[in-house]
Every structure is written in C-alpha cells, then in structure tokens.
Coordinates of C-alpha atoms in Angstrom, one line a residue:
Chain S
M1 CA -5.7 -47.4 88.0
P2 CA -2.9 -48.9 90.0
P3 CA -2.0 -52.5 89.4
S4 CA -3.2 -55.1 91.8
A5 CA -1.0 -56.2 94.7
E6 CA 2.5 -57.4 94.1
P7 CA 1.9 -60.9 92.6
T8 CA 3.5 -62.8 95.5
V9 CA 1.1 -61.3 98.0
E10 CA -1.9 -61.8 95.7
R11 CA -0.8 -65.4 95.1
I12 CA -0.4 -66.1 98.8
L13 CA -3.8 -64.7 99.7
R14 CA -5.5 -66.5 96.8
R15 CA -4.0 -69.7 98.0
H16 CA -5.6 -69.2 101.4
G17 CA -9.0 -68.5 99.8
F18 CA -9.0 -64.7 100.0
E19 CA -10.7 -62.6 97.3
E20 CA -9.6 -59.1 96.4
I21 CA -12.2 -56.3 96.8
G22 CA -11.7 -52.7 95.7
E23 CA -10.3 -50.2 98.1
V24 CA -12.7 -47.7 99.6
P25 CA -10.6 -44.9 101.2
A26 CA -13.3 -43.4 103.3
V27 CA -16.6 -44.7 104.6
P28 CA -19.4 -43.2 106.7
A29 CA -19.7 -44.4 110.2
A30 CA -23.3 -45.4 109.4
G31 CA -22.1 -47.8 106.7
A32 CA -21.1 -51.4 106.8
L33 CA -17.3 -51.0 106.7
R34 CA -15.2 -49.6 109.5
Y35 CA -11.6 -48.5 109.8
R36 CA -9.5 -47.6 112.8
R37 CA -9.2 -43.9 112.2
A38 CA -12.4 -42.0 113.0
V39 CA -12.8 -38.4 111.8
T40 CA -15.5 -35.8 111.6
L41 CA -16.1 -34.4 108.2
E42 CA -17.6 -31.2 107.0
P43 CA -20.3 -30.3 106.0
G44 CA -22.6 -31.5 108.8
G45 CA -20.1 -32.8 111.3
E46 CA -20.6 -36.3 109.9
P47 CA -18.6 -39.1 111.5
W48 CA -16.5 -41.1 109.0
Y49 CA -13.7 -43.6 109.0
L50 CA -10.5 -43.2 106.9
R51 CA -8.7 -46.3 105.7
S52 CA -5.8 -46.7 108.0
A53 CA -3.3 -49.3 109.3
G54 CA -4.3 -51.4 112.3
T55 CA -6.4 -54.4 113.0
D56 CA -9.4 -52.6 114.3
F57 CA -11.6 -52.7 111.2
T58 CA -14.5 -54.4 109.4
L59 CA -13.9 -55.4 105.8
L60 CA -16.6 -58.1 105.6
P61 CA -20.2 -56.9 106.2
R62 CA -22.5 -59.5 107.6
P63 CA -24.7 -59.9 104.5
W64 CA -21.7 -60.9 102.5
L65 CA -21.1 -63.9 104.7
R66 CA -24.5 -65.3 103.7
R67 CA -23.4 -65.1 100.0
G68 CA -20.2 -67.1 100.7
L69 CA -17.8 -64.1 100.8
R70 CA -15.9 -64.9 104.0
R71 CA -12.3 -64.1 103.2
C72 CA -11.3 -60.8 101.5
W73 CA -8.5 -58.3 101.2
S74 CA -8.0 -54.9 99.8
L75 CA -4.9 -52.8 98.9
G76 CA -4.8 -49.1 99.0
R77 CA -4.2 -45.9 101.0
D78 CA -3.1 -45.6 104.6
L79 CA -4.6 -42.3 105.7
D80 CA -3.0 -42.0 109.1
E81 CA -1.9 -39.1 111.4
D82 CA 1.4 -38.9 109.5
G83 CA -0.2 -38.2 106.1
E84 CA -0.9 -40.5 103.2
R85 CA 0.9 -43.6 102.3
D86 CA 0.2 -46.2 99.6
G87 CA 0.5 -50.0 99.7
L88 CA -1.6 -50.7 102.8
L89 CA -2.9 -54.3 102.8
L90 CA -6.0 -55.1 104.9
A91 CA -7.5 -58.6 105.1
Q92 CA -10.3 -60.2 107.1
A93 CA -11.6 -63.7 107.4
V94 CA -14.7 -64.9 109.3
E95 CA -15.0 -68.6 110.1
S96 CA -17.3 -70.7 112.2
K97 CA -14.4 -72.5 114.0
P98 CA -11.9 -70.5 116.1
A99 CA -9.3 -73.2 115.5
E100 CA -9.5 -72.6 111.7
V101 CA -8.9 -68.9 112.3
R102 CA -5.8 -69.6 114.5
R103 CA -4.4 -72.0 111.9
L104 CA -5.0 -69.4 109.1
A105 CA -3.3 -66.7 111.2
A106 CA -0.2 -68.8 111.7
A107 CA 0.0 -69.7 108.1
L108 CA -0.4 -66.1 106.9
R109 CA 2.2 -64.9 109.4
Q110 CA 4.7 -67.4 108.0
D111 CA 3.8 -67.0 104.3
L112 CA 3.7 -63.2 104.2
A113 CA 6.8 -62.5 106.3
G114 CA 9.1 -61.8 103.3
A115 CA 6.6 -59.8 101.3
V116 CA 5.3 -57.2 103.7
T117 CA 6.4 -54.9 106.6
G118 CA 4.6 -54.0 109.8
L119 CA 2.5 -57.2 109.7
R120 CA -0.2 -57.2 112.4
L121 CA -2.6 -60.0 113.0
R122 CA -5.4 -60.3 115.5
T123 CA -8.0 -62.9 116.1
G124 CA -11.3 -62.5 117.9
R125 CA -15.0 -62.5 117.1
E126 CA -17.2 -60.6 114.7
H127 CA -20.8 -61.2 113.5
G128 CA -21.0 -63.8 116.2
Q129 CA -18.2 -65.9 114.6
A130 CA -14.4 -66.3 114.8
S131 CA -12.6 -63.7 112.9
L132 CA -9.0 -62.8 111.8
W133 CA -7.8 -59.3 110.9
L134 CA -4.6 -58.5 109.1
S135 CA -2.8 -55.2 108.4
A136 CA 0.5 -54.8 106.7
H137 CA 2.4 -52.6 104.2
L138 CA 3.7 -54.0 100.9
R139 CA 7.5 -53.8 100.9
E140 CA 7.5 -51.7 97.7
A141 CA 5.3 -49.0 99.2
T142 CA 6.6 -45.5 99.2
R143 CA 5.5 -42.4 101.0
D144 CA 3.8 -39.7 98.7
Chain I
M1 CA -33.4 -44.1 85.8
T2 CA -32.0 -47.6 86.1
D3 CA -33.6 -51.0 86.2
A4 CA -32.5 -53.3 89.0
L5 CA -31.6 -56.1 86.5
H6 CA -28.3 -54.7 85.5
H7 CA -27.2 -54.5 89.2
Q8 CA -28.4 -58.0 89.9
A9 CA -26.5 -59.3 86.8
L10 CA -23.3 -57.6 88.0
V11 CA -23.7 -59.1 91.5
A12 CA -24.6 -62.6 90.2
A13 CA -21.5 -62.4 87.9
G14 CA -19.3 -61.7 91.0
L15 CA -18.3 -58.3 89.8
L16 CA -19.9 -56.4 92.6
A17 CA -20.3 -57.4 96.2
P18 CA -23.8 -58.5 97.3
T19 CA -24.5 -55.2 99.1
G20 CA -23.0 -51.8 99.1
V21 CA -20.9 -50.6 102.1
G22 CA -22.7 -47.3 102.6
S23 CA -25.2 -45.1 100.9
G24 CA -23.9 -44.4 97.4
I25 CA -20.8 -46.6 97.9
T26 CA -20.5 -49.7 95.7
A27 CA -18.0 -52.5 96.6
W28 CA -16.2 -54.1 93.7
R29 CA -15.0 -57.7 93.8
G30 CA -11.9 -59.2 92.2
P31 CA -13.5 -60.0 88.8
G32 CA -15.0 -56.6 88.7
L33 CA -11.6 -55.0 89.3
Q34 CA -10.3 -57.0 86.3
V35 CA -13.2 -55.7 84.1
V36 CA -12.5 -52.1 85.1
R37 CA -8.8 -52.6 84.3
R38 CA -9.9 -53.8 80.8
M39 CA -12.2 -50.9 80.4
V40 CA -9.4 -48.4 81.2
G41 CA -7.0 -50.4 79.0
T42 CA -9.3 -50.3 76.0
F43 CA -9.7 -46.5 76.5
L44 CA -5.9 -46.1 76.7
D45 CA -5.3 -48.1 73.6
R46 CA -7.7 -45.8 71.7
V47 CA -6.2 -42.6 73.3
A48 CA -2.8 -43.7 72.0
T49 CA -4.1 -43.0 68.4
V50 CA -4.2 -39.3 69.4
A51 CA -1.0 -39.2 71.6
P52 CA 0.8 -41.7 73.9
P53 CA -1.0 -41.5 77.3
A54 CA 0.6 -41.5 80.7
E55 CA -1.3 -43.1 83.7
T56 CA -1.2 -41.8 87.2
E57 CA -3.0 -41.9 90.6
H58 CA -3.3 -38.9 92.9
P59 CA -3.4 -38.7 96.7
F60 CA -6.9 -39.0 98.3
L61 CA -6.2 -36.2 100.7
D62 CA -6.2 -33.0 98.6
P63 CA -5.0 -29.8 100.2
H64 CA -8.1 -27.5 100.6
D65 CA -6.3 -24.4 99.3
S66 CA -5.2 -26.0 96.0
Y67 CA -8.7 -27.4 95.4
H68 CA -10.5 -24.1 96.4
R69 CA -8.2 -22.0 94.1
V70 CA -9.6 -23.9 91.0
F71 CA -13.2 -24.7 92.3
P72 CA -14.1 -21.8 94.6
D73 CA -17.8 -22.3 94.2
Y74 CA -18.2 -26.1 94.5
A75 CA -19.9 -27.0 97.8
N76 CA -20.6 -30.7 97.1
V77 CA -17.3 -31.9 98.7
Y78 CA -16.3 -33.5 102.0
R79 CA -13.7 -31.6 104.0
L80 CA -11.4 -32.8 106.8
P81 CA -10.7 -29.7 108.9
E82 CA -7.4 -29.4 110.7
P83 CA -6.8 -27.1 113.7
D84 CA -5.1 -23.8 112.5
R85 CA -5.1 -25.0 108.9
A86 CA -7.5 -25.1 106.0
G87 CA -7.3 -28.8 106.1
W88 CA -8.1 -31.3 103.3
V89 CA -10.7 -32.0 100.7
L90 CA -11.3 -35.7 100.2
R91 CA -10.5 -36.1 96.5
A92 CA -13.5 -34.6 94.7
D93 CA -12.0 -34.0 91.2
N94 CA -8.9 -34.9 89.3
L95 CA -8.7 -32.0 86.9
H96 CA -6.4 -29.8 89.1
L97 CA -4.4 -32.8 90.2
N98 CA -3.8 -33.9 86.6
S99 CA -2.8 -30.4 85.7
A100 CA -0.4 -30.2 88.6
W101 CA 1.0 -33.5 87.6
L102 CA 1.6 -32.3 84.0
R103 CA 3.3 -29.2 85.3
R104 CA 5.5 -31.1 87.7
T105 CA 6.6 -33.7 85.1
G106 CA 6.8 -31.5 82.1
H107 CA 4.5 -34.0 80.2
R108 CA 2.0 -32.4 77.8
G109 CA -0.5 -35.2 78.2
P110 CA -2.7 -36.9 77.8
V111 CA -2.6 -38.1 81.4
V112 CA -5.3 -40.5 82.6
T113 CA -6.2 -41.2 86.2
T114 CA -8.8 -43.6 87.6
G115 CA -8.9 -42.6 91.2
G116 CA -12.3 -42.5 92.9
L117 CA -14.1 -39.2 93.7
L118 CA -16.1 -38.5 96.9
R119 CA -19.0 -36.0 96.6
T120 CA -21.8 -35.2 98.9
M121 CA -25.2 -36.5 97.7
R122 CA -28.7 -35.5 98.3
G123 CA -31.4 -38.2 98.0
S124 CA -30.8 -41.8 97.3
G125 CA -28.1 -43.2 95.0
S126 CA -28.3 -45.7 92.2
P127 CA -25.4 -48.1 91.9
L128 CA -22.9 -46.9 89.3
F129 CA -25.3 -44.3 88.0
R130 CA -25.5 -41.8 90.9
E131 CA -23.0 -42.4 93.7
R132 CA -21.3 -40.7 96.6
Y133 CA -18.0 -42.5 96.1
I134 CA -17.6 -42.5 92.3
W135 CA -15.3 -45.3 91.3
P136 CA -14.0 -45.9 88.7
A137 CA -13.8 -42.2 87.7
V138 CA -11.7 -42.1 84.6
Q139 CA -10.4 -38.6 83.9
L140 CA -8.1 -37.5 81.0
S141 CA -6.3 -34.2 80.8
H142 CA -4.3 -33.0 77.7
L143 CA -2.4 -29.7 77.3
L144 CA -2.5 -28.3 73.8
P145 CA -1.0 -25.4 71.9
A146 CA -3.5 -22.5 71.5
G147 CA -5.7 -23.0 68.5
T148 CA -5.6 -26.8 68.3
G149 CA -8.2 -27.6 70.9
E150 CA -11.2 -28.0 68.6
E151 CA -9.4 -30.3 66.2
T152 CA -8.2 -32.5 69.1
L153 CA -11.7 -32.5 70.5
L154 CA -12.9 -34.1 67.3
A155 CA -10.2 -36.7 67.5
Y156 CA -11.3 -37.6 71.1
R157 CA -14.9 -37.8 70.0
S158 CA -13.9 -40.7 67.8
V159 CA -11.8 -42.2 70.6
L160 CA -14.7 -42.3 73.0
E161 CA -17.2 -43.6 70.4
R162 CA -14.8 -46.4 69.4
T163 CA -14.1 -47.2 73.1
F164 CA -17.8 -47.6 73.9
A165 CA -18.5 -49.5 70.7
A166 CA -15.9 -52.1 71.9
F167 CA -18.2 -52.5 75.0
G168 CA -21.2 -53.0 72.7
L169 CA -22.5 -49.5 73.4
P170 CA -23.5 -47.3 70.4
A171 CA -23.0 -43.6 70.9
L172 CA -23.2 -40.3 69.3
T173 CA -21.6 -37.0 70.3
I174 CA -23.4 -33.7 70.8
A175 CA -22.0 -30.2 71.4
V176 CA -23.8 -28.3 74.2
D177 CA -23.4 -25.1 76.2
A178 CA -21.1 -26.1 79.1
P179 CA -22.8 -26.2 82.5
A180 CA -21.5 -23.6 84.9
G181 CA -19.1 -22.1 82.4
Y182 CA -16.9 -25.1 82.8
G183 CA -15.8 -25.3 79.2
E184 CA -15.5 -23.1 76.1
T185 CA -16.7 -26.2 74.2
C186 CA -18.5 -29.2 75.7
H187 CA -19.1 -32.5 74.0
L188 CA -21.4 -35.1 75.5
T189 CA -21.1 -38.7 74.4
V190 CA -24.7 -40.0 74.4
S191 CA -25.8 -43.6 74.4
C192 CA -29.1 -45.1 75.6
L193 CA -30.7 -47.1 78.4
R194 CA -32.2 -50.5 77.5
D195 CA -35.5 -48.9 76.9
G196 CA -34.0 -46.5 74.4
R197 CA -34.0 -43.3 76.5
P198 CA -30.8 -41.3 75.9
T199 CA -28.2 -41.1 78.6
I200 CA -24.8 -39.5 78.9
L201 CA -21.7 -41.7 79.0
A202 CA -18.8 -39.2 78.9
T203 CA -18.2 -35.5 79.0
T204 CA -15.4 -33.7 77.1
Y205 CA -14.5 -30.1 77.7
L206 CA -12.2 -27.6 76.2
M207 CA -11.7 -25.8 79.5
A208 CA -12.8 -22.2 79.9
R209 CA -10.4 -19.4 80.4
R210 CA -11.1 -18.9 84.1
Y211 CA -10.2 -22.5 84.8
R212 CA -7.0 -22.4 82.7
E213 CA -6.0 -19.2 84.5
A214 CA -6.7 -20.8 87.9
L215 CA -4.6 -23.9 86.8
G216 CA -1.8 -21.7 85.5
I217 CA -2.0 -23.1 82.0
D218 CA -0.9 -21.5 78.8
G219 CA -2.6 -22.8 75.6
E220 CA -5.7 -25.1 75.8
L221 CA -6.7 -28.0 78.0
V222 CA -8.9 -30.9 77.1
D223 CA -10.7 -32.7 80.1
I224 CA -12.5 -36.0 79.5
G225 CA -14.4 -37.9 82.2
F226 CA -16.5 -41.1 82.4
T227 CA -17.3 -43.5 85.2
G228 CA -18.5 -47.0 86.1
K229 CA -21.8 -46.0 84.6
V230 CA -20.3 -47.3 81.3
L231 CA -20.2 -50.8 82.8
A232 CA -23.7 -50.5 84.3
L233 CA -25.0 -49.6 80.9
A234 CA -23.1 -52.5 79.3
A235 CA -24.7 -54.8 81.9
M236 CA -28.1 -53.3 81.2
H237 CA -27.9 -54.0 77.5
H238 CA -26.0 -57.3 77.6
H239 CA -27.7 -59.8 79.7
D240 CA -29.8 -62.8 78.8
R241 CA -31.5 -65.7 80.7
F242 CA -28.1 -66.8 82.1
G243 CA -27.2 -63.3 83.3
L244 CA -24.4 -61.0 82.3
G245 CA -22.9 -61.6 78.9
L246 CA -19.9 -59.2 78.6
P247 CA -18.3 -58.2 75.3
S248 CA -15.0 -59.9 74.8
A249 CA -13.0 -56.6 75.4
L250 CA -14.3 -56.7 79.0
A251 CA -15.1 -60.4 79.8
P252 CA -12.8 -61.9 82.5
V253 CA -13.4 -65.2 80.8
H254 CA -13.9 -65.7 77.0
L255 CA -14.4 -69.4 76.9
A256 CA -16.0 -71.7 79.5
L257 CA -14.7 -75.3 79.3
L258 CA -17.0 -78.1 80.2
P259 CA -15.1 -81.3 80.5
H260 CA -16.7 -84.7 81.1
G261 CA -15.3 -87.1 83.7
G262 CA -13.4 -89.5 81.3
P263 CA -10.2 -89.1 79.4
G264 CA -11.8 -86.6 77.1
G265 CA -11.8 -84.1 79.9
A266 CA -8.0 -84.0 79.9
E267 CA -8.1 -83.6 76.1
L268 CA -10.3 -80.5 76.4
T269 CA -7.8 -79.0 78.9
R270 CA -4.9 -79.8 76.6
W271 CA -6.7 -78.2 73.7
A272 CA -7.5 -75.0 75.7
D273 CA -3.8 -74.7 76.8
G274 CA -2.9 -74.2 73.2
L275 CA -5.3 -71.2 72.6
S276 CA -3.3 -68.0 72.7
G277 CA -5.2 -64.8 73.4
V278 CA -8.3 -66.5 74.6
R279 CA -9.1 -66.3 78.4
T280 CA -10.5 -69.6 79.6
A281 CA -12.0 -71.0 82.8
S282 CA -12.9 -74.7 83.3
A283 CA -15.7 -76.3 85.2
P284 CA -14.8 -79.4 87.2
P285 CA -15.1 -82.6 85.2
H286 CA -18.6 -84.1 85.5
E287 CA -20.0 -87.3 84.1
A288 CA -23.6 -86.3 84.6
A289 CA -25.1 -84.1 81.9
F290 CA -27.2 -82.1 84.4
R291 CA -24.1 -81.3 86.5
R292 CA -22.3 -80.1 83.3
R293 CA -25.3 -77.9 82.5
R294 CA -25.3 -76.4 86.0
A295 CA -21.5 -75.7 85.7
E296 CA -22.2 -74.1 82.3
R297 CA -24.8 -71.9 83.8
T298 CA -22.4 -70.8 86.5
L299 CA -19.6 -69.9 84.1
L300 CA -21.9 -68.2 81.7
R301 CA -23.4 -66.1 84.5
S302 CA -19.9 -64.7 85.1
G303 CA -20.1 -63.1 81.7
A304 CA -18.4 -65.6 79.5
P305 CA -19.6 -65.3 75.9
V306 CA -18.9 -68.9 74.7
A307 CA -18.7 -72.4 76.2
V308 CA -17.1 -75.5 74.6
G309 CA -17.7 -78.9 76.0
L310 CA -16.8 -82.5 75.3
P311 CA -19.7 -84.5 76.7
R312 CA -18.3 -87.7 75.1
D313 CA -15.0 -88.5 73.3
D314 CA -14.8 -86.7 69.9
D315 CA -18.2 -85.1 70.4
W316 CA -17.3 -81.4 70.5
R317 CA -20.1 -79.0 71.4
I318 CA -20.3 -75.2 71.5
T319 CA -22.7 -72.9 73.3
R320 CA -23.2 -69.5 71.9
R321 CA -24.9 -66.5 73.4
G322 CA -26.8 -63.5 72.0
P323 CA -28.9 -65.4 71.0
F324 CA -28.4 -68.6 72.9
R325 CA -27.7 -71.6 70.7
R326 CA -26.1 -75.0 71.2
D327 CA -24.4 -76.7 68.2
R328 CA -22.2 -79.7 67.4
L329 CA -18.7 -78.9 66.1
P330 CA -16.9 -81.0 63.4
G331 CA -13.8 -81.1 65.7
P332 CA -11.8 -79.0 68.1
P333 CA -12.0 -75.3 67.0
T334 CA -8.8 -73.4 66.4
A335 CA -7.8 -70.2 68.2
D336 CA -8.8 -68.3 65.0
D337 CA -12.2 -70.1 65.0
L338 CA -12.8 -68.9 68.6
R339 CA -11.7 -65.3 67.9
A340 CA -14.2 -65.4 65.0
E341 CA -16.8 -66.6 67.5
L342 CA -16.0 -63.8 69.9
D343 CA -16.0 -61.2 67.0
G344 CA -19.4 -62.4 65.9
Y345 CA -20.7 -62.3 69.5
D346 CA -19.4 -58.7 69.9
R347 CA -21.0 -57.7 66.6
R348 CA -24.4 -59.2 67.7
L349 CA -24.3 -57.4 71.0
L350 CA -23.5 -54.0 69.4
A351 CA -26.2 -54.5 66.7
A352 CA -28.8 -55.3 69.3
A353 CA -27.9 -52.3 71.4
R354 CA -27.7 -50.1 68.2
D355 CA -31.3 -51.2 67.3
R356 CA -32.5 -49.9 70.7
F357 CA -30.4 -46.8 70.3
D358 CA -31.8 -46.1 66.8
R359 CA -35.4 -46.7 67.9
G360 CA -34.9 -44.6 71.0
L361 CA -33.3 -41.7 69.3
A362 CA -35.2 -41.8 66.0
D363 CA -37.6 -39.0 67.0
L364 CA -35.0 -37.0 68.8
V365 CA -32.5 -36.4 66.0
R366 CA -33.9 -33.6 63.9
G367 CA -32.8 -30.7 61.7
A368 CA -32.8 -27.2 63.2
C369 CA -31.8 -23.8 61.8
D370 CA -30.1 -21.1 63.8
G371 CA -33.2 -18.9 63.8
C372 CA -35.5 -21.6 65.3
V373 CA -32.8 -22.6 67.8
A374 CA -32.4 -19.0 69.0
A375 CA -36.1 -18.5 69.2
R376 CA -36.4 -21.8 71.2
T377 CA -39.0 -23.0 68.8
I378 CA -37.4 -26.4 68.9
P379 CA -36.2 -27.9 72.3
V380 CA -32.6 -28.5 71.3
Y381 CA -30.3 -30.2 73.7
G382 CA -27.2 -30.2 71.5
R383 CA -25.8 -30.1 68.0
I384 CA -24.7 -33.4 66.6
V385 CA -20.9 -33.6 66.1
P386 CA -19.5 -33.6 63.5
R387 CA -21.9 -31.1 61.9
R388 CA -24.4 -32.7 59.5
P389 CA -26.6 -30.5 57.2
L390 CA -30.3 -31.1 57.7
P391 CA -33.3 -28.9 56.8
C392 CA -35.0 -27.4 59.8
A393 CA -37.9 -29.6 61.0
H394 CA -39.9 -26.4 62.0
C395 CA -39.5 -24.0 59.1
G396 CA -37.7 -26.0 56.4
S397 CA -34.7 -23.6 56.2
P398 CA -31.2 -25.0 55.8
G399 CA -30.1 -26.3 59.2
E400 CA -28.1 -29.0 60.9
A401 CA -28.8 -32.2 62.8
V402 CA -29.5 -31.7 66.5
L403 CA -30.6 -33.8 69.5
L404 CA -33.9 -32.7 71.0
S405 CA -34.9 -33.1 74.6
E406 CA -38.4 -32.1 75.6
R407 CA -37.5 -32.5 79.3
G408 CA -34.4 -30.4 79.4
R409 CA -31.1 -31.9 80.4
F410 CA -30.7 -35.6 80.9
Y411 CA -27.9 -37.4 82.5

C-alpha cells in the first residue's frame, strides 16, 4: 500500500487536529460521502461519485460528528476528466463557530502553501454547522 | 457469519470510523491504516524468505478491454462507459495488472499490491467479511519457470501460515478443486471464527493455462490473495472486557504509560524514551487513581497489550492482558523485559485461538481414501497440505488427512 502523505503535510494537518481516513476512490450517490465528479456506472445505471479535485465534497458524514470525528483528511486518487492522477489531498472540518473555521482556513492556507499545489479552500455550512473544505495536490504527485 | 463484537471493538479502538460510508464500504481511520500497513509489512517480511518482493499500486480506472481479455465471463464489476469507447472497469482485480507490471518492468516477482477492489454485491454486506469495496485487498503475483510451481506453492503455504500466526490466528492449508477453473492447483488457508467454525483467510492459485495464455505468460504464475477479513478475525479472537487487544505485530501501541501527577510522572516518560523497538503512548498525568484507571481503559481499548504505571514514586505497576492481571514490579522493566512480556502475550493469544481452532476442527479433519472420495462417501472439502497419511474413516483403507464440510463450500 502507498505510504501516508508526505510527512510535512501530515504533520501540519495533525497539528491542526485533523485525522487521516483511508481513501475511498468511488462512492455510491446513496452513501454518506460525496465527491465533485458524478458519473453513471453500469450495470443498472447507478449514480456514483468518483474522488476528484475540487471543494464540493463531503468527507465527514453526520454520525461521525457525534463521535467526535470533526476534522479529517484523506490522500489518494484524482479521477477527473483528464484521467487518473495520484496525490490528491482532500480535507474537511466541521465546527460550531464560523469564526473558528475562518481562522483554520487562514492557518492552513499559510502552512500548506509550500507543500502542495492547486490549493483550494472553501468555507460554508454542512450538517447545520460551519464547515471548511480543502483540495490540493501534493507537490510530489505525478501523472500515471 | 460474523458477530458484531469484532466490529464494535475495531470502532471503539479507533481503527474503523463509527459508520460505513455506503453499503459494503468500510471507512478506515488513521490507527487502522497503521495496523493495515503492519499487516502488509509482516506478510512482506515472510514473503522475502521465498524471494525479495516488490510493492506497487495500480490505477483505479482499468481499461475495459484489458480486463475483459483476462476475465471475459466476470459480470460482478462496475463499468464506467465512455462514448465511442469500451470505457473503464473500476478496479475489480489485481491479477492482470500485476502481470502487466511484471512484464513492463522485467521483474519476475513476487509483486504485492494492496489496492482496493470494487465489486457489485447482492444482499447485505458484513464489514470486512463481505464488502463491495474490498480494502485492503492484498494480492501477490509471482512468475516461475515451468515445473517449479508446486514446490513454490508449498513455500507460500508456510509464508501464509506464519504470517497469520503472527496475528494470533492458527491456520491450516487445504488443496481444493479451483472454483471456475481459475487455477490448476488451489490452496485455501483456513482458520476459524471465534465459535470454532472454519473460515477461509487466503487463497493461493497456480493459475490455469487459459489465464496464463490470456496474460501472455510463459512458465507458471502463483496468485495469492487475502483481505481485511484477516484483521476482522483477529479482532474477533482477541478482545476482552477492555475491548480490542491486538498482537504486538499489529498493535499501534505496545505499551500504555500511566504517569501520576508528581515528579514520578516525568520519570516514567524518561524511562519510556529509553525503550527501543517498543511503541508507547502516554496518558496525561493524573493524581487520582480513578482517573488513571479511566486513562488506562482508554489506552487498552486502542489495542495496547501492556500498561505500566507509577502511581507513586518507586511503585512500578504492570497491567497484563489475556488474561487480565495487575502486578507490582521490583523496579523499572528493561526493553528486554517488555519484549518478553509482548512475546508472552502473543503466545497466549495464539494458544487461546488455537484451542478454539482445534476444538472447532477436531471433527472435521479425518482420513479418506481415494475410493471413498471419488464415490463421495465422505463430504471432503479439501486435502490437508502437506499430505499426511491417515486411514480412511469410512472403510479403513490407507488414505490421507482431509477437511470435511457437510454444508459444502464455506468462505
């Protein structure tokens, strides 16, 4: 199995209270995770999402929040329209206070700047609370 | 098939997320990813006794044509159609990808990959036992000169049994007729559930000619596969009133430290810093005994086999599991003392699981002769590997040890 994220990125995210979860490259639309790229799979014409870059995703299902898992990240595939690429970092945080999410976004933007490319951050609301979404590629990533 | 306790123990230990993320899709947390890396690492160490392994990971989008060429009849896959093209299969097997990797790199193998596999699923899943997204899916491929396959298969039998023994799981190997003509020879590595019923941990194939031809391979090809079911089974066997108690080969933490609030707390940390090869985690210092006990429960629940505390200066205490026991120590244990503790713990786990295994399989391992097997007088699932002479339980003629299964195949 591939090693975990480049240590700098892992260290930064851990310092900000994020926990790693395993990459799931494809999820059914009826499931608890969601990615930006929606596709229709055969058999059955079933709607699924493929793990892809962009900040329109859900990495934290609501039941996890009740168990204290409020900040997580995963590292893995970017299955976008151009093909398959490794080293896509996705992270999400859900907090009760919007100010905390804004502070976290600013800190991550600054801390990750040297370690990733294509960094995108968005703040908004999910599960009725303030949320942050982060998408970026590790600098070491190479196209297959 | 499974009891819910093993899943609860894995969730409580922080290895799995509290809920899945879709039917048949389990979400792994950071400590769980560490445990999987250790599981694969232990396997690779044992594989190295046969030949130095390479590790790789394949793309998730698998061109439909290359998949279909090798698996023309398999319908349990998800496809992503593309206009005017055959499109993609979402990775459903690693065999053809491993073979292509071996061809591309000129490596003979073994090559090991851990990438997840996505398969369609009828009915409901059972976490880590029956899943739609099968992760980890460990798959080994090894190219061999013609005529050496059977001998190498026996070497891998030992690799698998020793790997699973390191996880506290006893196992035996049986040779069966390969399902769907997949292999010329098929070995199943069999362990047992907590109630003693047999279950399959790994499959090993000497690939059939039609697959070798489809893969463009000269000589022979060994294919080995096992999944996260191994960890589910370990959790099923190895939990106590605190929760999961992982064998030391897998445990994210070997030793839980329980410092008190005074200067002795720092002493405990200094002592632990000097322990090489022992993974430690410390609870926050607590003056109150009930808080230290609560911290101990939390750390033991994460799978740690041993805890050491200093409730007062110069009062060294140890907590052992399997079975649970608290004892005073004459002084700070050395790294060698702790490794001996961990070895003893691993031996106790394996012995307890072996006891269930022996009791569960006692009535299922019997002698059978070729005549009674051919006449289906005895419901034989597979022949024990390596061959062991045993008189036939039905007619008394010379025979060999076999594993019976009244209810046909089990998984």
